[in-house]
Amino acid sequence: MRYAVLSDVHGNLEALTAVLDALAPERIDRCLCLGDVVGYGAEPGACLARLEACGAVTVGGNHDLACVGKFSLDWFNEVARAALLWTRDQLSFAELDALRRLPLTAAVEFCTLVHGTLRHPERFEYLVEAGQAIDTLTACRTLMCLVGHTHLPLFLEYDRRERRIARLLTRAGDLAQIPFTDDPEAMRYLINPGSVGQPRDGDPRASCAVIDTARREVHIRRVPYDVAAAQRKIRQAGLPGFLADRLADGR
Ligand code: ZN
């Protein structure tokens, strides 16, 4: 099986389309989406439709749930809140209903999907510390836990027998092709594919992951897309200009 793992699309249809086009020749069996399909970008409805069309298994992110009153707008800064109010007004009843029905977690074969952390999925904490990673992997009942939310790609291997982090990879060069062990008794893996629609690691290209179970490899992929077009749509929509600016340098 080959899984495409996408997260934090954030209404950026240019980036999502580029990623799906790049993966199209690669025989992807299943698309997994870790939330925040909407918010920030100018085409939230079209992004929901694209993911639905490819049969993606999707969990809810803080932006998705805030659109339908299931997560408080008080948690967002001024720019994010303005974008959320705009997004909510763009979406149809059916699209809002689709967001309302997103689960906080999902399990697909050997993968558990969550936007923030597994300990408190409903709080949407940023998983940035080793302790949080170990807590999440201890709560995880499958070989891999796939997370998003930080917009930063990451691969972490936890050795359950020795109770230590065996590998932590965050640098682009280390993430291109990562072997893993298919032994859930010995290992647990935490994988963040980075953000499709609003990368924040200094590389403006869209980020996604491919998990290949036959080769036992994870690939974090970067895909160039038409940043200028996405920026133009954000400005034309009257969304905060900062949301367009930041796409240029991926910060
Ligand atoms: Zn996000």
CSV table of N, CA, C and O in Angstrom, one decimal, residues 65-172:
chain,number,residue,atom,x,y,z
A,65,LEU,N,-12.9,23.0,12.9
A,65,LEU,CA,-13.9,22.9,13.9
A,65,LEU,C,-14.4,24.3,14.4
A,65,LEU,O,-15.5,24.5,14.8
A,66,ALA,N,-13.4,25.3,14.3
A,66,ALA,CA,-13.8,26.7,14.7
A,66,ALA,C,-14.9,27.2,13.8
A,66,ALA,O,-15.7,28.0,14.2
A,67,CYS,N,-14.8,26.8,12.5
A,67,CYS,CA,-15.8,27.3,11.5
A,67,CYS,C,-17.2,26.9,11.9
A,67,CYS,O,-18.2,27.5,11.4
A,68,VAL,N,-17.4,25.8,12.6
A,68,VAL,CA,-18.7,25.3,12.9
A,68,VAL,C,-19.0,25.3,14.4
A,68,VAL,O,-19.8,24.6,14.9
A,69,GLY,N,-18.3,26.2,15.1
A,69,GLY,CA,-18.5,26.5,16.5
A,69,GLY,C,-18.1,25.3,17.5
A,69,GLY,O,-18.6,25.3,18.6
A,70,LYS,N,-17.3,24.4,17.0
A,70,LYS,CA,-16.9,23.3,17.9
A,70,LYS,C,-15.6,23.5,18.5
A,70,LYS,O,-15.1,22.7,19.3
A,71,PHE,N,-14.9,24.7,18.2
A,71,PHE,CA,-13.7,25.1,18.9
A,71,PHE,C,-13.7,26.6,18.9
A,71,PHE,O,-14.1,27.2,18.0
A,72,SER,N,-13.4,27.1,20.1
A,72,SER,CA,-13.6,28.6,20.3
A,72,SER,C,-12.7,29.4,19.5
A,72,SER,O,-11.5,29.2,19.4
A,73,LEU,N,-13.3,30.5,18.9
A,73,LEU,CA,-12.5,31.5,18.2
A,73,LEU,C,-11.5,32.3,19.1
A,73,LEU,O,-10.6,32.9,18.6
A,74,ASP,N,-11.7,32.2,20.4
A,74,ASP,CA,-10.9,32.9,21.3
A,74,ASP,C,-9.4,32.4,21.3
A,74,ASP,O,-8.5,33.1,21.7
A,75,TRP,N,-9.2,31.2,20.8
A,75,TRP,CA,-7.9,30.6,20.7
A,75,TRP,C,-7.1,31.1,19.6
A,75,TRP,O,-5.9,30.8,19.5
A,76,PHE,N,-7.7,31.9,18.7
A,76,PHE,CA,-7.0,32.3,17.5
A,76,PHE,C,-6.5,33.8,17.6
A,76,PHE,O,-7.2,34.6,18.2
A,77,ASN,N,-5.4,34.1,16.9
A,77,ASN,CA,-5.0,35.5,16.8
A,77,ASN,C,-5.9,36.3,15.9
A,77,ASN,O,-6.8,35.7,15.2
A,78,GLU,N,-5.7,37.6,15.8
A,78,GLU,CA,-6.7,38.5,15.1
A,78,GLU,C,-6.8,38.1,13.6
A,78,GLU,O,-7.9,38.1,13.0
A,79,VAL,N,-5.6,37.8,13.0
A,79,VAL,CA,-5.6,37.5,11.6
A,79,VAL,C,-6.3,36.2,11.3
A,79,VAL,O,-7.1,36.1,10.4
A,80,ALA,N,-6.0,35.2,12.1
A,80,ALA,CA,-6.6,33.9,11.9
A,80,ALA,C,-8.1,34.0,12.1
A,80,ALA,O,-8.9,33.3,11.4
A,81,ARG,N,-8.5,34.7,13.1
A,81,ARG,CA,-10.0,34.9,13.4
A,81,ARG,C,-10.7,35.6,12.3
A,81,ARG,O,-11.8,35.1,11.9
A,82,ALA,N,-10.1,36.6,11.7
A,82,ALA,CA,-10.7,37.3,10.6
A,82,ALA,C,-10.9,36.4,9.4
A,82,ALA,O,-11.9,36.3,8.7
A,83,ALA,N,-9.8,35.5,9.2
A,83,ALA,CA,-9.9,34.6,8.1
A,83,ALA,C,-11.0,33.5,8.3
A,83,ALA,O,-11.6,33.1,7.4
A,84,LEU,N,-11.1,33.1,9.6
A,84,LEU,CA,-12.1,32.1,9.9
A,84,LEU,C,-13.5,32.6,9.7
A,84,LEU,O,-14.4,31.9,9.2
A,85,LEU,N,-13.8,33.9,10.1
A,85,LEU,CA,-15.1,34.5,9.9
A,85,LEU,C,-15.4,34.6,8.4
A,85,LEU,O,-16.5,34.3,8.0
A,86,TRP,N,-14.4,35.0,7.7
A,86,TRP,CA,-14.5,35.0,6.2
A,86,TRP,C,-14.9,33.6,5.6
A,86,TRP,O,-15.8,33.5,4.8
A,87,THR,N,-14.1,32.6,6.1
A,87,THR,CA,-14.2,31.3,5.6
A,87,THR,C,-15.6,30.7,5.9
A,87,THR,O,-16.3,30.2,5.0
A,88,ARG,N,-16.1,31.0,7.1
A,88,ARG,CA,-17.4,30.5,7.5
A,88,ARG,C,-18.5,31.0,6.6
A,88,ARG,O,-19.4,30.3,6.2
A,89,ASP,N,-18.3,32.3,6.2
A,89,ASP,CA,-19.3,32.9,5.3
A,89,ASP,C,-19.3,32.4,3.9
A,89,ASP,O,-20.2,32.5,3.1
A,90,GLN,N,-18.1,31.8,3.5
A,90,GLN,CA,-18.0,31.3,2.1
A,90,GLN,C,-18.6,29.9,1.9
A,90,GLN,O,-19.0,29.6,0.8
A,91,LEU,N,-18.7,29.2,3.0
A,91,LEU,CA,-19.0,27.7,2.9
A,91,LEU,C,-20.5,27.5,2.8
A,91,LEU,O,-21.3,28.2,3.5
A,92,SER,N,-21.0,26.5,2.0
A,92,SER,CA,-22.4,26.2,2.0
A,92,SER,C,-22.8,25.4,3.2
A,92,SER,O,-21.9,24.9,4.0
A,93,PHE,N,-24.1,25.2,3.4
A,93,PHE,CA,-24.5,24.3,4.5
A,93,PHE,C,-23.9,23.0,4.4
A,93,PHE,O,-23.4,22.4,5.4
A,94,ALA,N,-23.9,22.4,3.2
A,94,ALA,CA,-23.3,21.0,3.1
A,94,ALA,C,-21.8,21.0,3.4
A,94,ALA,O,-21.3,20.0,4.1
A,95,GLU,N,-21.1,22.0,3.0
A,95,GLU,CA,-19.7,22.1,3.4
A,95,GLU,C,-19.4,22.2,4.9
A,95,GLU,O,-18.6,21.6,5.4
A,96,LEU,N,-20.2,23.1,5.5
A,96,LEU,CA,-20.1,23.2,6.9
A,96,LEU,C,-20.5,21.9,7.6
A,96,LEU,O,-19.9,21.6,8.6
A,97,ASP,N,-21.5,21.3,7.1
A,97,ASP,CA,-21.9,20.0,7.7
A,97,ASP,C,-20.8,19.0,7.6
A,97,ASP,O,-20.6,18.2,8.5
A,98,ALA,N,-20.1,19.0,6.5
A,98,ALA,CA,-18.9,18.1,6.3
A,98,ALA,C,-17.9,18.3,7.4
A,98,ALA,O,-17.3,17.4,7.9
A,99,LEU,N,-17.6,19.6,7.6
A,99,LEU,CA,-16.6,20.0,8.7
A,99,LEU,C,-17.1,19.5,10.0
A,99,LEU,O,-16.3,19.0,10.9
A,100,ARG,N,-18.4,19.7,10.3
A,100,ARG,CA,-19.0,19.3,11.6
A,100,ARG,C,-18.9,17.8,11.8
A,100,ARG,O,-18.7,17.4,13.0
A,101,ARG,N,-18.9,17.0,10.8
A,101,ARG,CA,-18.8,15.6,11.0
A,101,ARG,C,-17.4,15.0,11.0
A,101,ARG,O,-17.2,13.8,11.2
A,102,LEU,N,-16.4,15.9,10.9
A,102,LEU,CA,-15.0,15.4,10.9
A,102,LEU,C,-14.7,14.9,12.3
A,102,LEU,O,-14.9,15.6,13.3
A,103,PRO,N,-14.1,13.6,12.4
A,103,PRO,CA,-13.7,13.1,13.8
A,103,PRO,C,-12.4,13.8,14.2
A,103,PRO,O,-11.7,14.3,13.4
A,104,LEU,N,-12.2,13.7,15.5
A,104,LEU,CA,-10.9,14.2,16.1
A,104,LEU,C,-9.7,13.3,15.8
A,104,LEU,O,-8.6,13.7,15.7
A,105,THR,N,-10.0,12.0,15.7
A,105,THR,CA,-9.0,11.0,15.4
A,105,THR,C,-9.6,9.9,14.5
A,105,THR,O,-10.8,9.8,14.4
A,106,ALA,N,-8.7,9.2,13.8
A,106,ALA,CA,-9.2,8.1,12.9
A,106,ALA,C,-8.1,7.1,12.9
A,106,ALA,O,-6.9,7.5,13.1
A,107,ALA,N,-8.4,5.9,12.6
A,107,ALA,CA,-7.4,4.8,12.5
A,107,ALA,C,-7.6,4.2,11.1
A,107,ALA,O,-8.7,3.8,10.7
A,108,VAL,N,-6.5,4.1,10.4
A,108,VAL,CA,-6.5,3.5,9.0
A,108,VAL,C,-5.3,2.5,9.0
A,108,VAL,O,-4.1,2.9,9.1
A,109,GLU,N,-5.6,1.2,9.0
A,109,GLU,CA,-4.6,0.1,9.0
A,109,GLU,C,-3.7,0.4,10.2
A,109,GLU,O,-4.1,0.4,11.4
A,110,PHE,N,-2.4,0.7,9.9
A,110,PHE,CA,-1.4,0.8,11.0
A,110,PHE,C,-1.2,2.3,11.4
A,110,PHE,O,-0.2,2.6,12.1
A,111,CYS,N,-2.1,3.2,10.9
A,111,CYS,CA,-1.9,4.6,11.2
A,111,CYS,C,-3.0,5.2,12.0
A,111,CYS,O,-4.2,4.9,11.8
A,112,THR,N,-2.6,6.0,13.0
A,112,THR,CA,-3.6,6.8,13.8
A,112,THR,C,-3.5,8.2,13.3
A,112,THR,O,-2.3,8.7,13.3
A,113,LEU,N,-4.6,8.9,13.0
A,113,LEU,CA,-4.5,10.3,12.5
A,113,LEU,C,-5.0,11.2,13.6
A,113,LEU,O,-6.1,11.0,14.2
A,114,VAL,N,-4.3,12.3,13.8
A,114,VAL,CA,-4.8,13.4,14.7
A,114,VAL,C,-4.2,14.7,14.3
A,114,VAL,O,-3.1,14.7,13.8
A,115,HIS,N,-4.9,15.8,14.5
A,115,HIS,CA,-4.3,17.1,14.1
A,115,HIS,C,-3.2,17.5,15.1
A,115,HIS,O,-2.1,18.0,14.6
A,116,GLY,N,-3.5,17.5,16.4
A,116,GLY,CA,-2.5,18.1,17.4
A,116,GLY,C,-1.8,17.0,18.1
A,116,GLY,O,-0.7,16.5,17.7
A,117,THR,N,-2.3,16.5,19.2
A,117,THR,CA,-1.7,15.4,20.0
A,117,THR,C,-2.8,14.4,20.3
A,117,THR,O,-4.0,14.7,20.4
A,118,LEU,N,-2.4,13.2,20.6
A,118,LEU,CA,-3.3,12.1,20.9
A,118,LEU,C,-3.8,12.2,22.4
A,118,LEU,O,-4.9,11.7,22.7
A,119,ARG,N,-3.0,12.8,23.3
A,119,ARG,CA,-3.5,12.8,24.7
A,119,ARG,C,-4.7,13.7,24.8
A,119,ARG,O,-5.6,13.4,25.6
A,120,HIS,N,-4.7,14.8,24.1
A,120,HIS,CA,-5.8,15.8,24.2
A,120,HIS,C,-6.1,16.3,22.8
A,120,HIS,O,-5.9,17.4,22.5
A,121,PRO,N,-6.7,15.4,22.0
A,121,PRO,CA,-7.0,15.8,20.6
A,121,PRO,C,-7.9,17.1,20.5
A,121,PRO,O,-7.7,17.9,19.6
A,122,GLU,N,-8.8,17.2,21.5
A,122,GLU,CA,-9.8,18.3,21.4
A,122,GLU,C,-9.1,19.7,21.8
A,122,GLU,O,-9.7,20.7,21.6
A,123,ARG,N,-7.9,19.6,22.3
A,123,ARG,CA,-7.3,20.9,22.7
A,123,ARG,C,-6.4,21.5,21.6
A,123,ARG,O,-5.9,22.6,21.7
A,124,PHE,N,-6.0,20.7,20.7
A,124,PHE,CA,-5.2,21.1,19.5
A,124,PHE,C,-3.9,21.8,20.0
A,124,PHE,O,-3.6,22.9,19.7
A,125,GLU,N,-3.2,21.0,20.9
A,125,GLU,CA,-1.9,21.4,21.3
A,125,GLU,C,-0.9,21.3,20.2
A,125,GLU,O,-1.0,20.3,19.4
A,126,TYR,N,0.2,22.1,20.2
A,126,TYR,CA,1.2,22.0,19.2
A,126,TYR,C,2.2,21.0,19.8
A,126,TYR,O,2.8,21.1,20.9
A,127,LEU,N,2.5,19.9,19.0
A,127,LEU,CA,3.4,18.9,19.4
A,127,LEU,C,4.8,19.4,19.1
A,127,LEU,O,5.3,19.2,17.9
A,128,VAL,N,5.5,19.9,20.1
A,128,VAL,CA,6.8,20.5,19.8
A,128,VAL,C,7.9,20.0,20.7
A,128,VAL,O,9.1,20.3,20.5
A,129,GLU,N,7.5,19.3,21.8
A,129,GLU,CA,8.5,18.8,22.7
A,129,GLU,C,8.6,17.3,22.7
A,129,GLU,O,7.6,16.6,22.5
A,130,ALA,N,9.7,16.8,23.1
A,130,ALA,CA,10.0,15.3,23.1
A,130,ALA,C,8.9,14.6,24.1
A,130,ALA,O,8.4,13.6,23.7
A,131,GLY,N,8.7,15.2,25.2
A,131,GLY,CA,7.7,14.6,26.2
A,131,GLY,C,6.3,14.5,25.5
A,131,GLY,O,5.7,13.4,25.7
A,132,GLN,N,5.9,15.5,24.8
A,132,GLN,CA,4.6,15.4,24.1
A,132,GLN,C,4.6,14.3,23.1
A,132,GLN,O,3.6,13.6,22.9
A,133,ALA,N,5.7,14.1,22.4
A,133,ALA,CA,5.8,13.1,21.4
A,133,ALA,C,5.7,11.7,22.0
A,133,ALA,O,4.9,10.8,21.6
A,134,ILE,N,6.4,11.5,23.2
A,134,ILE,CA,6.3,10.2,23.8
A,134,ILE,C,4.9,10.0,24.4
A,134,ILE,O,4.4,8.9,24.3
A,135,ASP,N,4.3,11.0,25.0
A,135,ASP,CA,2.9,10.9,25.5
A,135,ASP,C,2.0,10.4,24.4
A,135,ASP,O,1.2,9.5,24.6
A,136,THR,N,2.1,11.1,23.2
A,136,THR,CA,1.2,10.7,22.1
A,136,THR,C,1.5,9.3,21.6
A,136,THR,O,0.6,8.6,21.4
A,137,LEU,N,2.8,8.9,21.5
A,137,LEU,CA,3.1,7.6,21.0
A,137,LEU,C,2.7,6.5,22.1
A,137,LEU,O,2.4,5.4,21.7
A,138,THR,N,2.7,6.9,23.4
A,138,THR,CA,2.3,5.9,24.4
A,138,THR,C,0.8,5.7,24.3
A,138,THR,O,0.3,4.6,24.5
A,139,ALA,N,0.1,6.8,24.0
A,139,ALA,CA,-1.4,6.6,23.8
A,139,ALA,C,-1.8,6.0,22.5
A,139,ALA,O,-2.9,5.5,22.3
A,140,CYS,N,-0.8,5.9,21.6
A,140,CYS,CA,-1.1,5.4,20.2
A,140,CYS,C,-1.2,3.9,20.2
A,140,CYS,O,-0.3,3.2,20.8
A,141,ARG,N,-2.2,3.3,19.6
A,141,ARG,CA,-2.3,1.8,19.6
A,141,ARG,C,-1.8,1.2,18.3
A,141,ARG,O,-2.0,0.0,18.1
A,142,THR,N,-1.3,2.1,17.4
A,142,THR,CA,-0.9,1.6,16.1
A,142,THR,C,0.6,1.9,15.9
A,142,THR,O,1.2,2.7,16.7
A,143,LEU,N,1.2,1.3,14.8
A,143,LEU,CA,2.6,1.5,14.6
A,143,LEU,C,3.0,3.0,14.4
A,143,LEU,O,4.0,3.5,14.9
A,144,MET,N,2.1,3.7,13.7
A,144,MET,CA,2.4,5.1,13.4
A,144,MET,C,1.3,6.1,13.9
A,144,MET,O,0.1,5.7,13.8
A,145,CYS,N,1.7,7.2,14.4
A,145,CYS,CA,0.8,8.3,14.6
A,145,CYS,C,1.1,9.5,13.7
A,145,CYS,O,2.3,9.9,13.6
A,146,LEU,N,0.1,9.9,12.9
A,146,LEU,CA,0.3,11.0,11.9
A,146,LEU,C,-0.3,12.2,12.5
A,146,LEU,O,-1.5,12.3,12.8
A,147,VAL,N,0.5,13.3,12.6
A,147,VAL,CA,0.1,14.6,13.2
A,147,VAL,C,0.4,15.7,12.2
A,147,VAL,O,1.3,15.7,11.4
A,148,GLY,N,-0.4,16.8,12.4
A,148,GLY,CA,-0.1,18.0,11.6
A,148,GLY,C,0.1,19.2,12.6
A,148,GLY,O,0.8,19.2,13.6
A,149,HIS,N,-0.6,20.3,12.3
A,149,HIS,CA,-0.8,21.5,13.2
A,149,HIS,C,0.4,22.4,13.3
A,149,HIS,O,0.2,23.6,13.2
A,150,THR,N,1.6,21.9,13.4
A,150,THR,CA,2.8,22.8,13.5
A,150,THR,C,3.2,23.3,12.2
A,150,THR,O,4.0,24.3,12.1
A,151,HIS,N,2.8,22.7,11.1
A,151,HIS,CA,3.3,23.0,9.7
A,151,HIS,C,4.8,22.7,9.5
A,151,HIS,O,5.4,23.3,8.6
A,152,LEU,N,5.4,21.9,10.4
A,152,LEU,CA,6.8,21.6,10.3
A,152,LEU,C,7.0,20.1,10.1
A,152,LEU,O,6.5,19.3,10.9
A,153,PRO,N,7.6,19.7,9.0
A,153,PRO,CA,7.8,18.2,8.8
A,153,PRO,C,8.7,17.6,9.8
A,153,PRO,O,9.7,18.2,10.2
A,154,LEU,N,8.4,16.4,10.2
A,154,LEU,CA,9.1,15.7,11.3
A,154,LEU,C,8.9,14.2,11.1
A,154,LEU,O,7.9,13.7,10.8
A,155,PHE,N,10.0,13.5,11.5
A,155,PHE,CA,9.9,12.0,11.6
A,155,PHE,C,10.6,11.6,12.9
A,155,PHE,O,11.7,12.0,13.1
A,156,LEU,N,9.9,10.9,13.7
A,156,LEU,CA,10.4,10.5,15.0
A,156,LEU,C,10.2,9.0,15.3
A,156,LEU,O,9.1,8.5,15.0
A,157,GLU,N,11.3,8.3,15.6
A,157,GLU,CA,11.2,6.9,15.9
A,157,GLU,C,11.4,6.7,17.4
A,157,GLU,O,12.4,7.1,18.0
A,158,TYR,N,10.4,6.0,18.1
A,158,TYR,CA,10.5,5.8,19.5
A,158,TYR,C,10.7,4.3,19.7
A,158,TYR,O,9.9,3.5,19.3
A,159,ASP,N,11.7,4.0,20.5
A,159,ASP,CA,12.0,2.6,20.8
A,159,ASP,C,11.3,2.2,22.1
A,159,ASP,O,11.6,2.7,23.2
A,160,ARG,N,10.2,1.4,22.0
A,160,ARG,CA,9.4,1.1,23.1
A,160,ARG,C,10.1,0.3,24.2
A,160,ARG,O,9.8,0.4,25.4
A,161,ARG,N,11.0,-0.6,23.8
A,161,ARG,CA,11.7,-1.5,24.7
A,161,ARG,C,12.7,-0.7,25.6
A,161,ARG,O,12.8,-0.8,26.8
A,162,GLU,N,13.4,0.2,24.9
A,162,GLU,CA,14.4,1.0,25.6
A,162,GLU,C,13.9,2.3,26.1
A,162,GLU,O,14.5,3.1,26.8
A,163,ARG,N,12.6,2.6,25.7
A,163,ARG,CA,11.9,3.8,26.2
A,163,ARG,C,12.7,5.1,25.9
A,163,ARG,O,13.0,5.9,26.7
A,164,ARG,N,13.2,5.2,24.6
A,164,ARG,CA,13.9,6.3,24.2
A,164,ARG,C,13.6,6.7,22.8
A,164,ARG,O,13.2,5.8,22.0
A,165,ILE,N,13.9,7.9,22.4
A,165,ILE,CA,13.7,8.4,21.0
A,165,ILE,C,15.0,7.9,20.3
A,165,ILE,O,16.1,8.3,20.6
A,166,ALA,N,14.8,7.0,19.3
A,166,ALA,CA,15.9,6.4,18.6
A,166,ALA,C,16.3,7.3,17.4
A,166,ALA,O,17.5,7.4,17.1
A,167,ARG,N,15.4,8.0,16.8
A,167,ARG,CA,15.7,8.9,15.6
A,167,ARG,C,14.7,10.1,15.6
A,167,ARG,O,13.5,9.9,15.9
A,168,LEU,N,15.3,11.3,15.4
A,168,LEU,CA,14.4,12.5,15.3
A,168,LEU,C,15.0,13.2,14.1
A,168,LEU,O,16.1,13.7,14.1
A,169,LEU,N,14.2,13.3,13.0
A,169,LEU,CA,14.6,13.9,11.7
A,169,LEU,C,13.7,15.1,11.4
A,169,LEU,O,12.5,14.9,11.4
A,170,THR,N,14.4,16.2,11.2
A,170,THR,CA,13.6,17.4,10.9
A,170,THR,C,14.2,18.1,9.7
A,170,THR,O,13.5,19.0,9.1
A,171,ARG,N,15.4,17.8,9.3
A,171,ARG,CA,16.1,18.5,8.2
A,171,ARG,C,15.7,17.9,6.9
A,171,ARG,O,15.6,16.7,6.7
A,172,ALA,N,15.5,18.8,5.9
A,172,ALA,CA,15.0,18.4,4.6
A,172,ALA,C,15.7,17.2,4.0
A,172,ALA,O,15.2,16.3,3.5
